[in-house]
Amino acid sequence: MKTYFAEQAWLPHGWSSNVRLGVAQGTLRTVEEEAPRDGADDLGRWVLPGMPNLHSHAFQRAMAGLAERRAVSPAERDAQQPASDDSFWTWRETMYAFAGSIGPDELRAIAAQLYVEMLKAGYTQVCEFHYLHHQPDGKPYADHAAMSLALVEAARETGIGLTLLPTLYMTGGFDGRALTERQRRFGHDVDGYLHLIEKLRKMENATLRVGIALHSLRAVPPDAMRAVLDSGLADGPVHIHVAEQLGEVQDCLALRNARPVEWLLDNAPVDARWCLVHATHLTEQETQRVAESGAVVGLCPTTEANLGDGLFPLRAYMDAGGVFGIGSDSQISVSPVEDLRWLEYGQRLATRHRNIAVSESSASVGETLWGDALYGGAQASGVHVGAIEGGDGEPAPRADLLVLDHDAPLLAARDAGSMLDTFVFAGNANLLRQVIVNGETVVRDFRHRDESRIAARYRDAVERLKAR
């Protein structure tokens, strides 16, 4: 058994001094507090659990920054009219156009570069909400799982833990309209989708978990949703986009006579397996019901800000005992620190008050946000991660550790009472010197073990995409 020593480690009850960790087969087997070093490898002064990223669309990393110009339709251009207001829906057209040229090789290159960035930022597990399944014309690849396997390989070569969520996408709206030409490569029928899940489940291991995802209520008809949930394959993570846009809420009300979250709670067995991604637009009753269900709400503050989605009712949800985690989603930012910071800042701007996300157990916003996101992210991932604790039973928690740079000027003169607040709020410099996943060091002295090769391949891939 390999042993590590930390002067301060963040355990489930908070910071603890002189912590000796025993790691075997990638898992934490022993955690001793106020222990002697006794020859253990010295990690440093401050050690945190790795953060799960509960919502990612990897391919979108390569288009980050390409949708920040106001969209003008051809009709508006010809008529010399002012541009329409940009929104999620205009951004989506840019995304569809970009997605249309990506194949398995490009996806692997993009995902690997993204996963390196995630690891360096402190994400050690990622939930990949994956709907880029087929060739651009909608025809399956020779291996129907080719695009999923590209993500599995990207995670394997970088060392990040992966919860792969192949996504069912069947219709273009609540009215059941067919997928558009740009959406064809996303589509499956139920049988084809379940076959894909069964194939990928056979590959599961310590760093790969396969769950299911329903793209949204508008993209999955009720009978298809029931068939998937009744298939016996919904025994792990179940993720869904829901109530991200007001237009979605209005369409659901018009065609199903209920709001999206209301309809989902009334028509599906929503429980702790589920992650409701965004859930931005909620009534007070919906907020309470989601909290009571035990589901995780997947919040993606930098993406939601970038797309103009709106603000989640965080304080009311926390008061109701709700569980949440964070995700990088569109990859406009790849930083748990920035997403947690903006989760809090959005609430401050809306309420004109400070220090919103605190709890009865801690008056620290940084501690509350980091701790809650660890717990919710681990639940949504379906993997025992996000905590430094001993594994007396099975499965033992995976050994995912973040080592802060105790020499960083930003951390000077900080103690356990202020460390996480400083880490989350005091700047944008990368403070992670070492990152360990499944007991293996993947980042040392701020660099990923295969960073140069992966970056070179990524540059080649995006240059090819630009030339198409």
CSV table of C-alpha atoms in Angstrom, one decimal:
chain,number,residue,atom,x,y,z
A,1,MET,CA,0.0,0.0,0.0
A,2,LYS,CA,1.4,3.4,-1.0
A,3,THR,CA,1.1,6.1,1.7
A,4,TYR,CA,0.9,9.9,1.4
A,5,PHE,CA,1.0,12.7,4.1
A,6,ALA,CA,-0.7,16.0,4.1
A,7,GLU,CA,-0.3,18.8,6.7
A,8,GLN,CA,-3.9,19.7,6.1
A,9,ALA,CA,-6.5,17.7,4.2
A,10,TRP,CA,-10.1,18.5,3.5
A,11,LEU,CA,-12.1,15.6,5.0
A,12,PRO,CA,-15.9,15.3,5.1
A,13,HIS,CA,-16.0,17.2,8.4
A,14,GLY,CA,-13.6,19.9,7.2
A,15,TRP,CA,-9.9,20.5,7.4
A,16,SER,CA,-7.8,18.1,9.5
A,17,SER,CA,-4.2,18.2,10.4
A,18,ASN,CA,-1.4,15.7,9.8
A,19,VAL,CA,-3.3,13.3,7.7
A,20,ARG,CA,-1.8,10.0,6.5
A,21,LEU,CA,-3.5,8.4,3.6
A,22,GLY,CA,-3.1,4.7,2.5
A,23,VAL,CA,-3.8,4.0,-1.2
A,24,ALA,CA,-4.1,0.6,-2.8
A,25,GLN,CA,-5.5,-0.3,-6.2
A,26,GLY,CA,-6.5,3.3,-6.9
A,27,THR,CA,-8.6,3.7,-3.8
A,28,LEU,CA,-8.3,5.3,-0.3
A,29,ARG,CA,-8.0,2.4,2.2
A,30,THR,CA,-7.0,4.3,5.3
A,31,VAL,CA,-7.2,7.9,6.5
A,32,GLU,CA,-5.4,8.7,9.8
A,33,GLU,CA,-5.8,12.1,11.4
A,34,GLU,CA,-3.1,13.6,13.7
A,35,ALA,CA,-0.7,10.9,12.5
A,36,PRO,CA,3.1,10.8,12.1
A,37,ARG,CA,4.5,11.0,8.6
A,38,ASP,CA,6.4,7.7,9.1
A,39,GLY,CA,8.0,7.7,5.6
A,40,ALA,CA,4.9,8.5,3.6
A,41,ASP,CA,5.3,10.7,0.5
A,42,ASP,CA,4.8,14.3,1.5
A,43,LEU,CA,2.1,15.9,-0.7
A,44,GLY,CA,2.3,19.3,0.8
A,45,ARG,CA,0.4,21.7,3.1
A,46,TRP,CA,-3.1,21.7,1.6
A,47,VAL,CA,-4.9,18.7,0.0
A,48,LEU,CA,-8.4,18.7,-1.4
A,49,PRO,CA,-10.6,15.9,-2.9
A,50,GLY,CA,-10.9,16.1,-6.7
A,51,MET,CA,-14.0,17.8,-8.0
A,52,PRO,CA,-16.5,16.0,-10.2
A,53,ASN,CA,-17.7,17.8,-13.3
A,54,LEU,CA,-21.3,16.8,-13.8
A,55,HIS,CA,-22.1,18.2,-17.2
A,56,SER,CA,-19.9,18.4,-20.3
A,57,HIS,CA,-20.2,18.5,-24.0
A,58,ALA,CA,-16.6,17.9,-25.0
A,59,PHE,CA,-16.7,18.9,-28.6
A,60,GLN,CA,-17.9,22.4,-27.8
A,61,ARG,CA,-14.5,23.2,-26.3
A,62,ALA,CA,-13.2,23.7,-29.9
A,63,MET,CA,-15.9,26.3,-30.6
A,64,ALA,CA,-15.4,28.4,-27.4
A,65,GLY,CA,-15.2,32.0,-28.5
A,66,LEU,CA,-16.7,31.4,-32.0
A,67,ALA,CA,-20.2,32.5,-31.1
A,68,GLU,CA,-19.5,35.9,-29.5
A,69,ARG,CA,-20.5,38.0,-32.5
A,70,ARG,CA,-24.1,39.1,-33.0
A,71,ALA,CA,-26.0,36.9,-35.3
A,72,VAL,CA,-27.6,38.4,-38.4
A,73,SER,CA,-30.0,36.3,-40.5
A,74,PRO,CA,-29.8,36.3,-44.3
A,75,ALA,CA,-33.2,37.9,-44.5
A,76,GLU,CA,-32.2,40.7,-42.1
A,77,ARG,CA,-29.0,41.3,-44.0
A,78,ASP,CA,-30.9,41.5,-47.4
A,79,ALA,CA,-33.5,43.8,-45.9
A,80,GLN,CA,-30.8,45.9,-44.1
A,81,GLN,CA,-32.8,45.4,-40.9
A,82,PRO,CA,-31.4,45.5,-37.4
A,83,ALA,CA,-30.2,42.1,-36.1
A,84,SER,CA,-32.6,40.1,-34.0
A,85,ASP,CA,-31.8,39.5,-30.3
A,86,ASP,CA,-29.2,36.8,-29.9
A,87,SER,CA,-30.2,33.9,-27.6
A,88,PHE,CA,-29.6,30.3,-26.8
A,89,TRP,CA,-31.5,29.4,-30.0
A,90,THR,CA,-29.2,31.5,-32.2
A,91,TRP,CA,-26.1,30.1,-30.4
A,92,ARG,CA,-27.5,26.6,-31.0
A,93,GLU,CA,-27.4,27.1,-34.8
A,94,THR,CA,-23.7,28.0,-34.6
A,95,MET,CA,-23.1,24.9,-32.5
A,96,TYR,CA,-24.9,22.7,-35.0
A,97,ALA,CA,-22.9,24.0,-37.9
A,98,PHE,CA,-19.6,23.4,-36.0
A,99,ALA,CA,-20.7,19.9,-34.8
A,100,GLY,CA,-21.4,18.8,-38.4
A,101,SER,CA,-17.8,18.5,-39.3
A,102,ILE,CA,-16.5,16.5,-36.3
A,103,GLY,CA,-15.6,12.8,-36.7
A,104,PRO,CA,-14.2,10.3,-34.2
A,105,ASP,CA,-10.5,11.4,-34.6
A,106,GLU,CA,-11.3,15.1,-34.1
A,107,LEU,CA,-13.6,14.3,-31.2
A,108,ARG,CA,-10.9,12.3,-29.5
A,109,ALA,CA,-8.3,15.1,-30.0
A,110,ILE,CA,-10.7,17.8,-28.7
A,111,ALA,CA,-11.8,15.8,-25.7
A,112,ALA,CA,-8.3,14.8,-24.7
A,113,GLN,CA,-7.2,18.5,-24.8
A,114,LEU,CA,-10.3,19.4,-22.8
A,115,TYR,CA,-9.7,16.7,-20.2
A,116,VAL,CA,-6.1,17.8,-19.7
A,117,GLU,CA,-7.5,21.3,-19.0
A,118,MET,CA,-10.1,19.9,-16.6
A,119,LEU,CA,-7.5,17.9,-14.7
A,120,LYS,CA,-5.2,20.9,-14.3
A,121,ALA,CA,-8.1,22.9,-13.0
A,122,GLY,CA,-9.2,20.3,-10.4
A,123,TYR,CA,-11.8,18.2,-12.2
A,124,THR,CA,-11.0,14.5,-11.7
A,125,GLN,CA,-14.3,13.0,-13.0
A,126,VAL,CA,-16.4,14.2,-15.9
A,127,CYS,CA,-20.0,13.4,-16.9
A,128,GLU,CA,-20.0,13.5,-20.6
A,129,PHE,CA,-23.5,14.2,-22.0
A,130,HIS,CA,-22.9,12.8,-25.4
A,131,TYR,CA,-25.2,13.1,-28.4
A,132,LEU,CA,-22.8,13.4,-31.3
A,133,HIS,CA,-23.4,9.8,-32.3
A,134,HIS,CA,-23.5,9.3,-36.1
A,135,GLN,CA,-22.0,10.6,-39.3
A,136,PRO,CA,-23.1,14.1,-40.4
A,137,ASP,CA,-25.7,12.7,-42.8
A,138,GLY,CA,-27.2,10.6,-39.9
A,139,LYS,CA,-25.9,7.3,-41.1
A,140,PRO,CA,-24.2,5.2,-38.3
A,141,TYR,CA,-20.5,4.7,-38.4
A,142,ALA,CA,-19.3,1.1,-39.2
A,143,ASP,CA,-18.9,0.8,-35.4
A,144,HIS,CA,-22.1,2.4,-34.1
A,145,ALA,CA,-20.2,3.3,-30.9
A,146,ALA,CA,-17.3,5.0,-32.7
A,147,MET,CA,-18.0,8.5,-31.3
A,148,SER,CA,-18.6,7.2,-27.7
A,149,LEU,CA,-15.3,5.2,-28.0
A,150,ALA,CA,-13.5,8.3,-29.0
A,151,LEU,CA,-14.5,9.8,-25.6
A,152,VAL,CA,-13.5,6.7,-23.7
A,153,GLU,CA,-10.1,6.7,-25.3
A,154,ALA,CA,-9.6,10.4,-24.6
A,155,ALA,CA,-10.4,9.9,-20.9
A,156,ARG,CA,-8.2,6.8,-20.8
A,157,GLU,CA,-5.1,8.6,-22.2
A,158,THR,CA,-5.5,11.6,-20.0
A,159,GLY,CA,-6.3,9.8,-16.8
A,160,ILE,CA,-9.6,11.5,-15.9
A,161,GLY,CA,-12.5,9.5,-14.6
A,162,LEU,CA,-15.4,9.4,-17.1
A,163,THR,CA,-19.1,8.9,-16.6
A,164,LEU,CA,-20.2,8.5,-20.1
A,165,LEU,CA,-23.9,9.4,-20.8
A,166,PRO,CA,-24.9,8.4,-24.3
A,167,THR,CA,-27.9,10.6,-25.0
A,168,LEU,CA,-31.2,9.7,-26.5
A,169,TYR,CA,-32.3,12.3,-29.0
A,170,MET,CA,-35.4,11.6,-31.1
A,171,THR,CA,-37.5,14.6,-32.0
A,172,GLY,CA,-37.0,18.3,-32.7
A,173,GLY,CA,-39.7,19.7,-30.4
A,174,PHE,CA,-42.6,18.9,-28.0
A,175,ASP,CA,-44.9,18.5,-31.0
A,176,GLY,CA,-42.9,15.5,-32.2
A,177,ARG,CA,-41.4,17.1,-35.3
A,178,ALA,CA,-38.7,15.2,-37.1
A,179,LEU,CA,-35.0,16.1,-36.5
A,180,THR,CA,-33.6,18.7,-38.8
A,181,GLU,CA,-30.8,18.0,-41.2
A,182,ARG,CA,-28.3,19.4,-38.7
A,183,GLN,CA,-29.8,17.2,-35.9
A,184,ARG,CA,-29.8,13.9,-37.8
A,185,ARG,CA,-26.5,12.7,-36.4
A,186,PHE,CA,-27.9,12.9,-32.9
A,187,GLY,CA,-30.8,10.6,-33.4
A,188,HIS,CA,-31.5,7.0,-32.2
A,189,ASP,CA,-34.6,4.9,-31.9
A,190,VAL,CA,-35.1,3.3,-28.5
A,191,ASP,CA,-33.8,-0.1,-29.5
A,192,GLY,CA,-30.6,1.2,-31.1
A,193,TYR,CA,-30.0,3.4,-28.1
A,194,LEU,CA,-30.4,0.6,-25.6
A,195,HIS,CA,-28.1,-1.6,-27.7
A,196,LEU,CA,-25.4,1.1,-27.5
A,197,ILE,CA,-25.8,1.3,-23.7
A,198,GLU,CA,-25.5,-2.4,-23.3
A,199,LYS,CA,-22.3,-2.5,-25.4
A,200,LEU,CA,-20.6,0.3,-23.5
A,201,ARG,CA,-21.6,-1.1,-20.1
A,202,LYS,CA,-19.4,-4.1,-20.8
A,203,MET,CA,-16.4,-1.7,-20.7
A,204,GLU,CA,-16.9,-0.3,-17.3
A,205,ASN,CA,-14.0,-0.2,-14.8
A,206,ALA,CA,-12.7,1.9,-12.0
A,207,THR,CA,-12.5,5.1,-14.1
A,208,LEU,CA,-15.4,4.4,-16.5
A,209,ARG,CA,-19.1,4.5,-15.6
A,210,VAL,CA,-21.9,4.4,-18.2
A,211,GLY,CA,-25.2,6.0,-17.4
A,212,ILE,CA,-28.1,7.2,-19.5
A,213,ALA,CA,-29.2,10.6,-20.6
A,214,LEU,CA,-32.4,11.8,-22.1
A,215,HIS,CA,-31.6,15.0,-24.0
A,216,SER,CA,-34.7,16.9,-23.0
A,217,LEU,CA,-38.4,16.5,-22.8
A,218,ARG,CA,-38.7,18.2,-26.2
A,219,ALA,CA,-36.3,15.6,-27.7
A,220,VAL,CA,-37.6,12.4,-26.1
A,221,PRO,CA,-41.3,11.6,-26.4
A,222,PRO,CA,-43.1,10.3,-23.3
A,223,ASP,CA,-43.4,6.7,-24.5
A,224,ALA,CA,-39.7,6.5,-25.4
A,225,MET,CA,-38.8,7.9,-22.0
A,226,ARG,CA,-40.9,5.2,-20.3
A,227,ALA,CA,-39.3,2.5,-22.4
A,228,VAL,CA,-35.8,3.5,-21.5
A,229,LEU,CA,-36.6,3.9,-17.8
A,230,ASP,CA,-38.3,0.4,-17.8
A,231,SER,CA,-35.5,-1.3,-19.7
A,232,GLY,CA,-33.5,-2.3,-16.6
A,233,LEU,CA,-30.6,-0.1,-17.8
A,234,ALA,CA,-31.7,2.9,-15.8
A,235,ASP,CA,-30.1,1.6,-12.6
A,236,GLY,CA,-27.3,4.2,-12.6
A,237,PRO,CA,-27.1,7.9,-13.4
A,238,VAL,CA,-30.0,9.4,-15.3
A,239,HIS,CA,-29.4,12.9,-16.7
A,240,ILE,CA,-31.7,15.3,-18.5
A,241,HIS,CA,-31.6,18.9,-19.7
A,242,VAL,CA,-34.7,20.6,-18.3
A,243,ALA,CA,-36.2,24.1,-17.9
A,244,GLU,CA,-33.1,25.8,-19.2
A,245,GLN,CA,-35.0,28.3,-21.5
A,246,LEU,CA,-38.2,30.2,-21.0
A,247,GLY,CA,-39.2,29.1,-24.5
A,248,GLU,CA,-39.0,25.5,-23.4
A,249,VAL,CA,-41.2,26.2,-20.4
A,250,GLN,CA,-43.8,27.9,-22.7
A,251,ASP,CA,-43.8,25.1,-25.2
A,252,CYS,CA,-44.3,22.5,-22.5
A,253,LEU,CA,-47.2,24.4,-21.0
A,254,ALA,CA,-48.8,24.7,-24.4
A,255,LEU,CA,-48.5,21.1,-25.4
A,256,ARG,CA,-48.4,19.2,-22.2
A,257,ASN,CA,-50.3,21.5,-19.9
A,258,ALA,CA,-47.5,21.5,-17.4
A,259,ARG,CA,-44.1,23.1,-16.8
A,260,PRO,CA,-41.1,20.9,-17.7
A,261,VAL,CA,-40.0,20.1,-14.2
A,262,GLU,CA,-43.6,19.7,-13.0
A,263,TRP,CA,-44.3,17.3,-15.8
A,264,LEU,CA,-41.1,15.3,-15.2
A,265,LEU,CA,-41.8,14.9,-11.5
A,266,ASP,CA,-45.4,13.8,-12.2
A,267,ASN,CA,-44.4,11.3,-15.0
A,268,ALA,CA,-41.0,9.8,-14.1
A,269,PRO,CA,-39.6,8.2,-11.0
A,270,VAL,CA,-37.2,11.0,-10.2
A,271,ASP,CA,-34.9,10.1,-7.3
A,272,ALA,CA,-31.2,10.2,-6.3
A,273,ARG,CA,-30.2,8.6,-9.6
A,274,TRP,CA,-31.3,11.6,-11.5
A,275,CYS,CA,-29.4,14.8,-12.4
A,276,LEU,CA,-31.6,17.7,-13.7
A,277,VAL,CA,-29.3,19.8,-15.7
A,278,HIS,CA,-29.9,23.6,-15.4
A,279,ALA,CA,-33.5,23.5,-14.0
A,280,THR,CA,-33.2,27.3,-14.2
A,281,HIS,CA,-36.8,28.3,-14.4
A,282,LEU,CA,-38.6,26.9,-11.4
A,283,THR,CA,-41.7,27.8,-9.4
A,284,GLU,CA,-41.4,27.7,-5.6
A,285,GLN,CA,-43.4,24.4,-5.6
A,286,GLU,CA,-41.1,22.9,-8.2
A,287,THR,CA,-38.0,24.0,-6.2
A,288,GLN,CA,-39.3,22.3,-3.1
A,289,ARG,CA,-40.3,19.1,-5.0
A,290,VAL,CA,-36.9,18.7,-6.7
A,291,ALA,CA,-35.2,19.1,-3.4
A,292,GLU,CA,-37.5,16.5,-1.8
A,293,SER,CA,-36.9,14.0,-4.7
A,294,GLY,CA,-33.2,13.6,-3.8
A,295,ALA,CA,-32.1,14.4,-7.4
A,296,VAL,CA,-29.1,16.5,-8.1
A,297,VAL,CA,-29.5,19.8,-9.9
A,298,GLY,CA,-26.6,20.3,-12.4
A,299,LEU,CA,-25.6,24.0,-12.4
A,300,CYS,CA,-23.3,25.4,-15.1
A,301,PRO,CA,-23.0,29.1,-14.2
A,302,THR,CA,-20.5,30.2,-16.8
A,303,THR,CA,-22.4,28.5,-19.6
A,304,GLU,CA,-25.8,29.7,-18.3
A,305,ALA,CA,-24.4,33.3,-18.2
A,306,ASN,CA,-22.8,33.0,-21.6
A,307,LEU,CA,-26.1,31.8,-23.1
A,308,GLY,CA,-28.3,34.2,-21.2
A,309,ASP,CA,-30.3,31.4,-19.6
A,310,GLY,CA,-31.2,33.1,-16.3
A,311,LEU,CA,-30.4,32.4,-12.6
A,312,PHE,CA,-31.3,29.3,-10.6
A,313,PRO,CA,-33.1,30.0,-7.2
A,314,LEU,CA,-30.1,28.8,-5.2
A,315,ARG,CA,-30.9,30.1,-1.7
A,316,ALA,CA,-34.5,28.7,-1.8
A,317,TYR,CA,-33.2,25.3,-3.1
A,318,MET,CA,-30.5,25.1,-0.4
A,319,ASP,CA,-33.1,26.0,2.3
A,320,ALA,CA,-35.2,23.1,1.1
A,321,GLY,CA,-32.2,20.7,1.4
A,322,GLY,CA,-31.6,20.4,-2.3
A,323,VAL,CA,-28.4,18.7,-3.7
A,324,PHE,CA,-26.4,20.4,-6.5
A,325,GLY,CA,-23.2,20.1,-8.4
A,326,ILE,CA,-21.4,22.0,-11.1
A,327,GLY,CA,-20.5,21.4,-14.7
A,328,SER,CA,-18.5,23.1,-17.5
A,329,ASP,CA,-21.2,22.3,-20.1
A,330,SER,CA,-20.2,24.4,-23.2
A,331,GLN,CA,-16.6,24.7,-22.1
A,332,ILE,CA,-16.6,28.5,-22.3
A,333,SER,CA,-14.8,28.1,-19.0
A,334,VAL,CA,-13.1,25.0,-17.7
A,335,SER,CA,-12.7,25.8,-14.0
A,336,PRO,CA,-14.6,24.6,-11.0
A,337,VAL,CA,-13.3,27.7,-9.1
A,338,GLU,CA,-14.8,30.1,-11.7
A,339,ASP,CA,-18.1,28.3,-11.9
A,340,LEU,CA,-18.5,28.2,-8.1
A,341,ARG,CA,-17.5,31.9,-7.9
A,342,TRP,CA,-20.1,32.9,-10.5
A,343,LEU,CA,-22.8,30.7,-8.9
A,344,GLU,CA,-22.4,32.9,-5.8
A,345,TYR,CA,-21.9,36.2,-7.7
A,346,GLY,CA,-25.1,35.6,-9.8
A,347,GLN,CA,-27.1,35.4,-6.6
A,348,ARG,CA,-25.4,38.5,-5.2
A,349,LEU,CA,-26.3,40.5,-8.3
A,350,ALA,CA,-29.9,39.3,-8.2
A,351,THR,CA,-30.4,39.9,-4.4
A,352,ARG,CA,-28.0,42.8,-3.9
A,353,HIS,CA,-26.6,41.0,-0.9
A,354,ARG,CA,-23.4,39.2,-0.1
A,355,ASN,CA,-22.4,35.7,1.1
A,356,ILE,CA,-25.6,33.9,-0.1
A,357,ALA,CA,-24.4,30.3,-0.3
A,358,VAL,CA,-23.7,29.5,3.4
A,359,SER,CA,-25.1,26.8,5.6
A,360,GLU,CA,-25.8,26.0,9.2
A,361,SER,CA,-22.6,24.1,9.4
A,362,SER,CA,-20.4,26.7,7.9
A,363,ALA,CA,-20.5,30.5,7.5
A,364,SER,CA,-17.9,30.2,4.7
A,365,VAL,CA,-19.2,30.5,1.2
A,366,GLY,CA,-16.1,28.8,-0.3
A,367,GLU,CA,-16.4,25.8,2.1
A,368,THR,CA,-20.1,25.5,1.5
A,369,LEU,CA,-19.9,25.7,-2.3
A,370,TRP,CA,-16.9,23.3,-2.6
A,371,GLY,CA,-18.4,20.8,-0.2
A,372,ASP,CA,-21.8,20.8,-1.7
A,373,ALA,CA,-20.5,20.5,-5.2
A,374,LEU,CA,-18.3,17.6,-4.2
A,375,TYR,CA,-21.3,15.7,-2.8
A,376,GLY,CA,-23.7,16.5,-5.6
A,377,GLY,CA,-21.1,15.9,-8.3
A,378,ALA,CA,-20.2,12.5,-6.9
A,379,GLN,CA,-23.9,11.5,-6.7
A,380,ALA,CA,-24.5,12.6,-10.3
A,381,SER,CA,-21.4,10.7,-11.4
A,382,GLY,CA,-22.5,7.4,-9.9
A,383,VAL,CA,-18.9,6.9,-8.6
A,384,HIS,CA,-17.5,6.9,-5.1
A,385,VAL,CA,-15.4,10.1,-5.5
A,386,GLY,CA,-15.4,13.6,-4.1
A,387,ALA,CA,-14.3,12.7,-0.5
A,388,ILE,CA,-11.1,11.9,1.4
A,389,GLU,CA,-12.3,9.1,3.7
A,390,GLY,CA,-11.2,5.6,4.5
A,391,GLY,CA,-12.8,2.7,2.7
A,392,ASP,CA,-13.4,0.0,5.3
A,393,GLY,CA,-15.9,-1.6,3.0
A,394,GLU,CA,-16.3,-1.9,-0.8
A,395,PRO,CA,-16.3,0.0,-2.9
A,396,ALA,CA,-13.6,2.1,-1.3
A,397,PRO,CA,-13.5,5.8,-2.4
A,398,ARG,CA,-11.3,6.4,-5.3
A,399,ALA,CA,-8.0,8.2,-4.6
A,400,ASP,CA,-8.6,11.5,-6.3
A,401,LEU,CA,-6.5,14.3,-4.7
A,402,LEU,CA,-5.7,17.9,-5.5
A,403,VAL,CA,-2.5,19.4,-4.0
A,404,LEU,CA,-2.5,23.2,-3.7
A,405,ASP,CA,0.7,25.2,-4.3
A,406,HIS,CA,1.6,26.3,-0.8
A,407,ASP,CA,4.2,28.6,-2.2
A,408,ALA,CA,1.7,30.6,-4.2
A,409,PRO,CA,1.6,34.3,-3.1
A,410,LEU,CA,-2.3,34.2,-3.1
A,411,LEU,CA,-2.2,31.6,-0.3
A,412,ALA,CA,0.3,33.3,1.9
A,413,ALA,CA,-0.8,34.0,5.5
A,414,ARG,CA,-3.9,31.9,5.0
A,415,ASP,CA,-5.1,29.3,7.5
A,416,ALA,CA,-7.7,26.6,7.5
A,417,GLY,CA,-10.5,29.1,8.2
A,418,SER,CA,-9.8,31.2,5.1
A,419,MET,CA,-8.1,28.7,2.7
A,420,LEU,CA,-11.2,27.6,0.6
A,421,ASP,CA,-12.6,31.1,0.4
A,422,THR,CA,-9.2,32.3,-0.9
A,423,PHE,CA,-9.0,29.4,-3.3
A,424,VAL,CA,-12.5,30.1,-4.8
A,425,PHE,CA,-12.6,33.9,-4.8
A,426,ALA,CA,-9.1,35.4,-4.8
A,427,GLY,CA,-8.1,35.4,-8.4
A,428,ASN,CA,-7.6,33.3,-11.5
A,429,ALA,CA,-4.1,31.9,-11.2
A,430,ASN,CA,-3.9,28.1,-11.2
A,431,LEU,CA,-3.1,27.0,-7.7
A,432,LEU,CA,-3.0,23.2,-8.2
A,433,ARG,CA,0.5,21.9,-8.2
A,434,GLN,CA,-0.3,18.2,-8.3
A,435,VAL,CA,-3.4,16.1,-9.3
A,436,ILE,CA,-3.9,12.5,-8.5
A,437,VAL,CA,-6.6,10.3,-10.1
A,438,ASN,CA,-7.3,6.7,-9.1
A,439,GLY,CA,-4.0,6.7,-7.2
A,440,GLU,CA,-1.9,7.9,-10.1
A,441,THR,CA,-0.3,11.3,-10.5
A,442,VAL,CA,-1.6,12.9,-13.8
A,443,VAL,CA,-0.5,16.5,-13.1
A,444,ARG,CA,2.9,17.3,-11.5
A,445,ASP,CA,4.4,20.7,-11.1
A,446,PHE,CA,1.4,22.2,-12.9
A,447,ARG,CA,1.9,20.1,-16.1
A,448,HIS,CA,-0.1,17.1,-17.3
A,449,ARG,CA,2.0,14.0,-18.0
A,450,ASP,CA,1.2,14.0,-21.7
A,451,GLU,CA,0.4,17.7,-22.2
A,452,SER,CA,2.6,18.5,-25.2
A,453,ARG,CA,1.6,15.6,-27.4
A,454,ILE,CA,-2.1,16.1,-26.7
A,455,ALA,CA,-1.9,19.8,-27.4
A,456,ALA,CA,-0.1,19.3,-30.7
A,457,ARG,CA,-2.7,16.8,-31.8
A,458,TYR,CA,-5.5,19.2,-30.8
A,459,ARG,CA,-4.0,22.0,-32.8
A,460,ASP,CA,-3.8,19.8,-35.9
A,461,ALA,CA,-7.4,18.7,-35.5
A,462,VAL,CA,-8.9,22.2,-35.2
A,463,GLU,CA,-6.9,23.4,-38.1
A,464,ARG,CA,-8.4,20.5,-40.2
A,465,LEU,CA,-11.9,21.5,-39.0
A,466,LYS,CA,-11.3,25.1,-40.0
A,467,ALA,CA,-10.2,24.1,-43.5
A,468,ARG,CA,-13.4,22.1,-44.1
